[in-house]
Amino acid sequence: MTAEAYGAPDAEALVGRFAQLFGALAGNIERVIRGKRENVELAMLCLLSEGHLLLEDVPGVGKTTLARAIAASVDAQWTRIQFTPDLLPSDVTGVSIFNQATSKFEFHPGPIFANIVVADEINRGSPKTQSALLEVMEERRVSVDGRPQPVPRPFMVIATQNPVDMDGTYPLPEAQLDRFLMKISMGYPDHTSEVAVLTGMPSGPAVDHLPKVAGRDDVKNMIDFASRIHVVPPLYDYLVHIVAATRQHPDIRLGASPRASLALLRAVRVRAAAAGRSYVVPEDIKALAPHVIAHRLMLTPEAELRGRTAAELVAEVLGRVPVPQAAGV
């Protein structure tokens, strides 16, 4: 996909190209992530929404492999940061070092300066180091010695974490969770997929050998194109009603912020384009709302004692908010 192609008048043809490339990327990733098509597509939605993805699950279910497969499928610069308790913020962002030859401080960028950054086991890093990601995840720049240093575009953080009740982990604060567009769980593979993984190990494609399907310009053009997908006014209203309902639910202590509304809007536009449509429908919002909103909610202590979950409450909200009947799509 070229920038010139996106300037063509045939919107339907462009949507078709978008959907075709989206499917090619997802299919390429599926060569190493078997039986997880939904998770693969959600991860691609995050990338093309210019959002960040949090993968939470027990060790050994393919969290890091998914992150690496996305990076391998896109011809863009990527780095991996292994979070440990002794990792320092400067190990992530970079540091200014005095150059005796020039008598000046020179900035040496850290691994955060890449198109795709894999933050492996992010909740094993200390809260101080975790906070080093707050600025760059929201503003796409890092301030070092009072000077802003922009990161390249596209930019995406794919963070993996083990459940917070495991030893040696630090729960992510609400401010950081809110910066992730989606939080998904890999889950265990089904029997057939796990057998396929075992039988394909000797000859199957390793992550490092996955072919490049798209370049960074392709990704940037897809991002720009998706931002122009049509949304009719009733769907803006529907989306805001869903987010606002989380702030009024008696079992929710802290509802979703306006950042959640913006994130959901970006994601549903990409989902529509990936489906070959030049417009958003209510089903796009209903399908993505649980993945975009649930991890941003804080439940009341009483709701937690009753065993309620954020996913259940989002489903409850979706059931209560009326769907626009005449959306004009």
Coordinates of C-alpha atoms in Angstrom, one line a residue:
M1 CA 0.0 0.0 0.0
T2 CA 1.4 3.4 -1.0
A3 CA 0.6 6.9 0.1
E4 CA -0.5 7.6 -3.5
A5 CA -3.0 4.7 -3.4
Y6 CA -4.7 6.2 -0.4
G7 CA -5.3 9.4 -2.3
A8 CA -7.4 7.5 -4.9
P9 CA -11.1 8.2 -5.1
D10 CA -12.3 4.6 -4.9
A11 CA -12.8 4.2 -1.1
E12 CA -14.2 0.7 -1.4
A13 CA -11.2 -0.5 -3.3
L14 CA -8.9 1.0 -0.6
V15 CA -10.9 -0.7 2.1
G16 CA -10.5 -3.9 0.3
R17 CA -6.7 -3.5 0.1
F18 CA -6.7 -2.6 3.8
A19 CA -8.6 -5.8 4.7
Q20 CA -6.4 -7.9 2.4
L21 CA -3.2 -6.7 4.1
F22 CA -4.7 -7.0 7.5
G23 CA -5.6 -10.6 6.8
A24 CA -2.1 -11.3 5.4
L25 CA -0.5 -9.9 8.6
A26 CA -2.8 -11.9 10.8
G27 CA -2.2 -15.1 8.7
N28 CA 1.6 -14.6 8.9
I29 CA 1.5 -14.3 12.7
E30 CA -0.8 -17.4 12.9
R31 CA 2.1 -19.5 11.5
V32 CA 3.6 -19.4 14.9
I33 CA 0.6 -18.6 17.1
R34 CA -1.7 -21.5 16.4
G35 CA -5.5 -21.4 17.2
K36 CA -5.5 -17.9 18.5
R37 CA -6.9 -15.9 15.6
E38 CA -9.0 -13.6 17.7
N39 CA -6.0 -12.6 19.9
V40 CA -3.9 -12.1 16.8
E41 CA -6.5 -9.8 15.2
L42 CA -6.9 -7.9 18.5
A43 CA -3.2 -7.3 18.6
M44 CA -3.2 -6.0 15.0
L45 CA -6.1 -3.7 15.8
C46 CA -3.9 -2.2 18.6
L47 CA -1.0 -1.6 16.2
L48 CA -3.2 0.1 13.6
S49 CA -5.0 2.1 16.2
E50 CA -1.7 3.5 17.4
G51 CA -2.4 1.9 20.8
H52 CA -0.5 -0.3 23.2
L53 CA -1.2 -3.9 24.1
L54 CA -1.0 -5.6 27.5
L55 CA -0.8 -9.4 27.4
E56 CA -1.5 -11.0 30.8
D57 CA -1.4 -14.8 31.4
V58 CA 0.6 -17.5 33.1
P59 CA 4.1 -18.3 31.7
G60 CA 4.5 -20.4 28.6
V61 CA 1.3 -19.7 26.7
G62 CA 2.9 -17.6 23.9
K63 CA 2.7 -14.0 25.1
T64 CA 6.2 -13.0 24.1
T65 CA 6.0 -15.1 20.9
L66 CA 2.9 -13.1 19.8
A67 CA 4.7 -9.9 20.5
R68 CA 7.8 -11.0 18.6
A69 CA 5.7 -12.3 15.7
I70 CA 4.0 -8.9 15.2
A71 CA 7.4 -7.2 15.2
A72 CA 8.8 -9.8 12.8
S73 CA 5.8 -9.4 10.4
V74 CA 6.4 -5.7 10.0
D75 CA 9.5 -4.4 8.4
A76 CA 10.2 -1.9 11.2
Q77 CA 12.7 -1.4 14.0
W78 CA 11.8 -3.3 17.2
T79 CA 13.5 -3.9 20.5
R80 CA 12.9 -6.0 23.6
I81 CA 13.3 -4.9 27.2
Q82 CA 13.4 -7.6 29.8
F83 CA 12.0 -6.0 32.9
T84 CA 13.7 -7.1 36.2
P85 CA 13.7 -5.6 39.7
D86 CA 17.1 -4.0 39.1
L87 CA 16.2 -2.3 35.8
L88 CA 16.6 1.5 35.9
P89 CA 14.5 4.1 34.1
S90 CA 17.6 5.2 32.2
D91 CA 18.0 1.7 30.9
V92 CA 14.6 2.2 29.2
T93 CA 14.7 5.8 28.0
G94 CA 18.4 6.4 27.5
V95 CA 20.9 8.8 29.1
S96 CA 23.0 11.9 28.4
I97 CA 26.7 11.2 28.5
F98 CA 29.4 13.9 28.6
N99 CA 31.6 13.9 25.5
Q100 CA 35.1 15.1 26.4
A101 CA 36.0 15.7 22.8
T102 CA 33.1 18.2 22.2
S103 CA 32.7 19.3 25.9
K104 CA 29.0 18.6 25.5
F105 CA 26.4 16.2 26.8
E106 CA 25.2 13.8 24.1
F107 CA 22.0 11.8 24.3
H108 CA 22.3 8.1 23.9
P109 CA 18.8 6.7 23.2
G110 CA 17.5 3.7 25.0
P111 CA 15.6 0.7 23.7
I112 CA 12.3 2.6 23.9
F113 CA 13.3 4.4 20.6
A114 CA 11.9 1.8 18.2
N115 CA 8.7 1.2 16.2
I116 CA 7.7 -1.8 18.3
V117 CA 8.9 -2.2 21.8
V118 CA 8.4 -5.6 23.6
A119 CA 8.3 -4.9 27.3
D120 CA 8.7 -8.5 28.6
E121 CA 7.3 -9.2 32.1
I122 CA 6.7 -5.5 32.7
N123 CA 5.3 -6.2 36.2
R124 CA 8.7 -7.5 37.4
G125 CA 10.1 -4.0 37.1
S126 CA 10.0 -1.7 40.0
P127 CA 7.2 1.0 40.1
K128 CA 9.9 3.7 39.4
T129 CA 11.0 1.9 36.2
Q130 CA 7.4 1.2 35.1
S131 CA 6.7 4.9 35.4
A132 CA 9.4 5.6 32.8
L133 CA 6.9 4.4 30.2
L134 CA 4.1 6.8 31.2
E135 CA 5.1 9.8 29.1
V136 CA 6.2 7.9 26.0
M137 CA 3.0 5.8 25.9
E138 CA 0.8 8.8 25.9
E139 CA 2.8 11.6 24.2
R140 CA 5.2 9.4 22.1
R141 CA 8.2 11.3 23.3
V142 CA 10.7 11.0 26.1
S143 CA 11.9 14.0 28.2
V144 CA 15.6 13.6 29.1
D145 CA 17.4 16.5 30.9
G146 CA 14.4 18.7 30.1
R147 CA 14.5 18.0 26.3
P148 CA 11.8 16.1 24.5
Q149 CA 13.0 13.3 22.3
P150 CA 10.3 12.0 19.9
V151 CA 10.0 8.3 19.2
P152 CA 9.5 7.0 15.6
R153 CA 6.1 6.4 14.0
P154 CA 4.5 3.9 14.1
F155 CA 5.1 3.3 17.8
M156 CA 3.6 0.5 19.9
V157 CA 4.4 -1.0 23.3
I158 CA 3.5 -4.7 23.6
A159 CA 3.9 -5.5 27.3
T160 CA 3.6 -9.0 28.8
Q161 CA 2.9 -9.7 32.4
N162 CA 2.3 -12.7 34.7
P163 CA -0.7 -12.6 37.0
V164 CA -0.1 -10.1 39.8
D165 CA -0.5 -12.7 42.5
M166 CA 2.7 -14.5 41.4
D167 CA 5.9 -14.0 43.3
G168 CA 8.2 -11.1 42.5
T169 CA 5.6 -8.9 40.6
Y170 CA 4.5 -5.3 41.1
P171 CA 0.9 -4.5 40.1
L172 CA 0.6 -1.9 37.3
P173 CA -0.9 1.4 38.6
E174 CA -4.2 2.6 37.2
A175 CA -2.5 5.5 35.3
Q176 CA -0.4 3.0 33.4
L177 CA -3.2 0.5 32.8
D178 CA -5.2 3.3 31.3
R179 CA -2.5 3.9 28.7
F180 CA -2.9 0.4 27.2
L181 CA -5.6 0.4 24.5
M182 CA -6.3 -3.3 25.2
K183 CA -5.6 -6.0 27.7
I184 CA -6.0 -9.6 26.5
S185 CA -5.3 -13.0 27.8
M186 CA -3.8 -15.7 25.6
G187 CA -5.2 -18.8 27.4
Y188 CA -4.2 -22.3 26.8
P189 CA -4.3 -23.7 23.3
D190 CA -6.9 -26.3 22.4
H191 CA -5.8 -29.9 21.9
T192 CA -5.5 -29.8 18.2
S193 CA -3.5 -26.6 18.2
E194 CA -1.1 -27.8 20.9
V195 CA -0.5 -31.0 18.9
A196 CA 0.2 -28.9 15.8
V197 CA 2.7 -26.9 17.8
L198 CA 4.5 -30.1 18.8
T199 CA 4.5 -31.8 15.4
G200 CA 5.5 -28.6 13.6
M201 CA 8.5 -27.8 15.9
P202 CA 11.3 -29.4 13.8
S203 CA 10.2 -27.8 10.5
G204 CA 7.7 -25.1 11.4
P205 CA 8.6 -21.4 10.9
A206 CA 10.4 -19.9 13.9
V207 CA 9.6 -16.3 14.8
D208 CA 13.0 -15.1 13.6
H209 CA 12.3 -16.6 10.1
L210 CA 8.8 -15.2 9.6
P211 CA 8.7 -13.2 6.3
K212 CA 8.0 -9.5 6.3
V213 CA 4.5 -8.8 5.2
A214 CA 4.3 -5.0 5.5
G215 CA 6.7 -2.1 5.9
R216 CA 6.5 0.8 8.2
D217 CA 5.1 3.0 5.5
D218 CA 2.4 0.5 4.9
V219 CA 1.5 0.5 8.6
K220 CA 1.5 4.3 8.7
N221 CA -0.8 4.5 5.7
M222 CA -3.2 2.0 7.2
I223 CA -3.3 4.0 10.4
D224 CA -4.0 7.2 8.5
F225 CA -6.7 5.5 6.4
A226 CA -8.5 3.9 9.3
S227 CA -8.7 7.3 11.0
R228 CA -11.0 8.4 8.2
I229 CA -13.5 5.5 8.5
H230 CA -17.0 7.0 8.7
V231 CA -18.8 7.1 12.0
V232 CA -22.4 8.4 12.1
P233 CA -23.5 10.7 15.0
P234 CA -25.7 8.1 16.7
L235 CA -22.7 5.8 17.1
Y236 CA -20.7 8.5 18.8
D237 CA -23.6 8.9 21.2
Y238 CA -23.8 5.1 21.7
L239 CA -20.1 4.8 22.4
V240 CA -20.1 7.7 25.0
H241 CA -23.2 6.2 26.7
I242 CA -21.4 2.9 27.2
V243 CA -18.3 4.6 28.7
A244 CA -20.4 6.9 30.9
A245 CA -22.5 4.0 32.2
T246 CA -19.3 2.5 33.7
R247 CA -19.0 5.6 35.9
Q248 CA -22.5 5.2 37.2
H249 CA -22.5 1.5 37.9
P250 CA -22.9 0.7 41.7
D251 CA -20.3 -2.0 41.6
I252 CA -17.6 0.2 39.9
R253 CA -15.5 2.5 42.1
L254 CA -13.7 4.1 39.1
G255 CA -15.2 4.1 35.7
A256 CA -13.6 4.5 32.3
S257 CA -12.1 7.8 31.4
P258 CA -12.4 9.9 28.2
R259 CA -9.2 8.3 27.1
A260 CA -11.1 5.0 26.9
S261 CA -13.7 6.7 24.6
L262 CA -11.0 7.8 22.3
A263 CA -9.3 4.5 22.3
L264 CA -12.5 2.6 21.6
L265 CA -13.3 5.0 18.7
R266 CA -9.9 4.4 17.1
A267 CA -10.2 0.6 17.5
V268 CA -13.7 0.3 16.0
R269 CA -12.6 2.3 13.0
V270 CA -9.8 -0.2 12.4
R271 CA -12.1 -3.2 13.0
A272 CA -14.5 -1.8 10.4
A273 CA -11.7 -1.4 7.8
A274 CA -10.3 -4.8 8.5
A275 CA -13.8 -6.2 7.8
G276 CA -13.8 -4.5 4.4
R277 CA -16.2 -1.7 5.4
S278 CA -15.8 2.0 5.1
Y279 CA -18.2 2.7 8.0
V280 CA -18.6 1.6 11.6
V281 CA -21.6 -0.4 12.8
P282 CA -22.8 -1.0 16.4
E283 CA -21.4 -4.5 16.4
D284 CA -17.9 -3.1 16.1
I285 CA -18.4 -1.2 19.4
K286 CA -20.0 -4.1 21.2
A287 CA -17.2 -6.5 20.1
L288 CA -14.3 -4.3 21.2
A289 CA -15.7 -2.6 24.3
P290 CA -14.8 -5.5 26.7
H291 CA -11.2 -5.6 25.5
V292 CA -10.8 -1.8 25.6
I293 CA -12.7 -0.9 28.8
A294 CA -12.5 -3.8 31.3
H295 CA -8.9 -3.3 32.4
R296 CA -9.5 0.4 33.1
L297 CA -12.2 -0.2 35.8
M298 CA -11.8 -0.4 39.5
L299 CA -14.4 -2.4 41.3
T300 CA -15.8 -1.7 44.7
P301 CA -14.5 -3.9 47.6
E302 CA -18.0 -5.3 48.0
A303 CA -18.2 -6.3 44.3
E304 CA -14.8 -8.0 44.6
L305 CA -15.9 -9.9 47.6
R306 CA -18.9 -11.2 45.7
G307 CA -16.6 -12.4 42.9
R308 CA -17.7 -9.9 40.3
T309 CA -15.2 -9.2 37.4
A310 CA -14.7 -6.2 35.2
A311 CA -15.6 -8.2 32.2
E312 CA -18.9 -9.2 33.6
L313 CA -19.7 -5.6 34.5
V314 CA -18.9 -4.4 31.0
A315 CA -21.2 -7.1 29.5
E316 CA -23.9 -5.9 31.9
V317 CA -23.4 -2.3 30.7
L318 CA -23.6 -3.3 27.1
G319 CA -26.8 -5.1 27.8
R320 CA -28.4 -2.0 29.4
V321 CA -27.4 0.7 26.9
P322 CA -29.8 0.7 24.0
V323 CA -28.3 0.1 20.6
P324 CA -29.1 2.7 18.0
Q325 CA -31.8 1.4 15.7
A326 CA -31.4 3.9 12.9
A327 CA -27.7 4.4 12.7
G328 CA -27.7 5.3 9.1
V329 CA -25.2 2.6 8.2

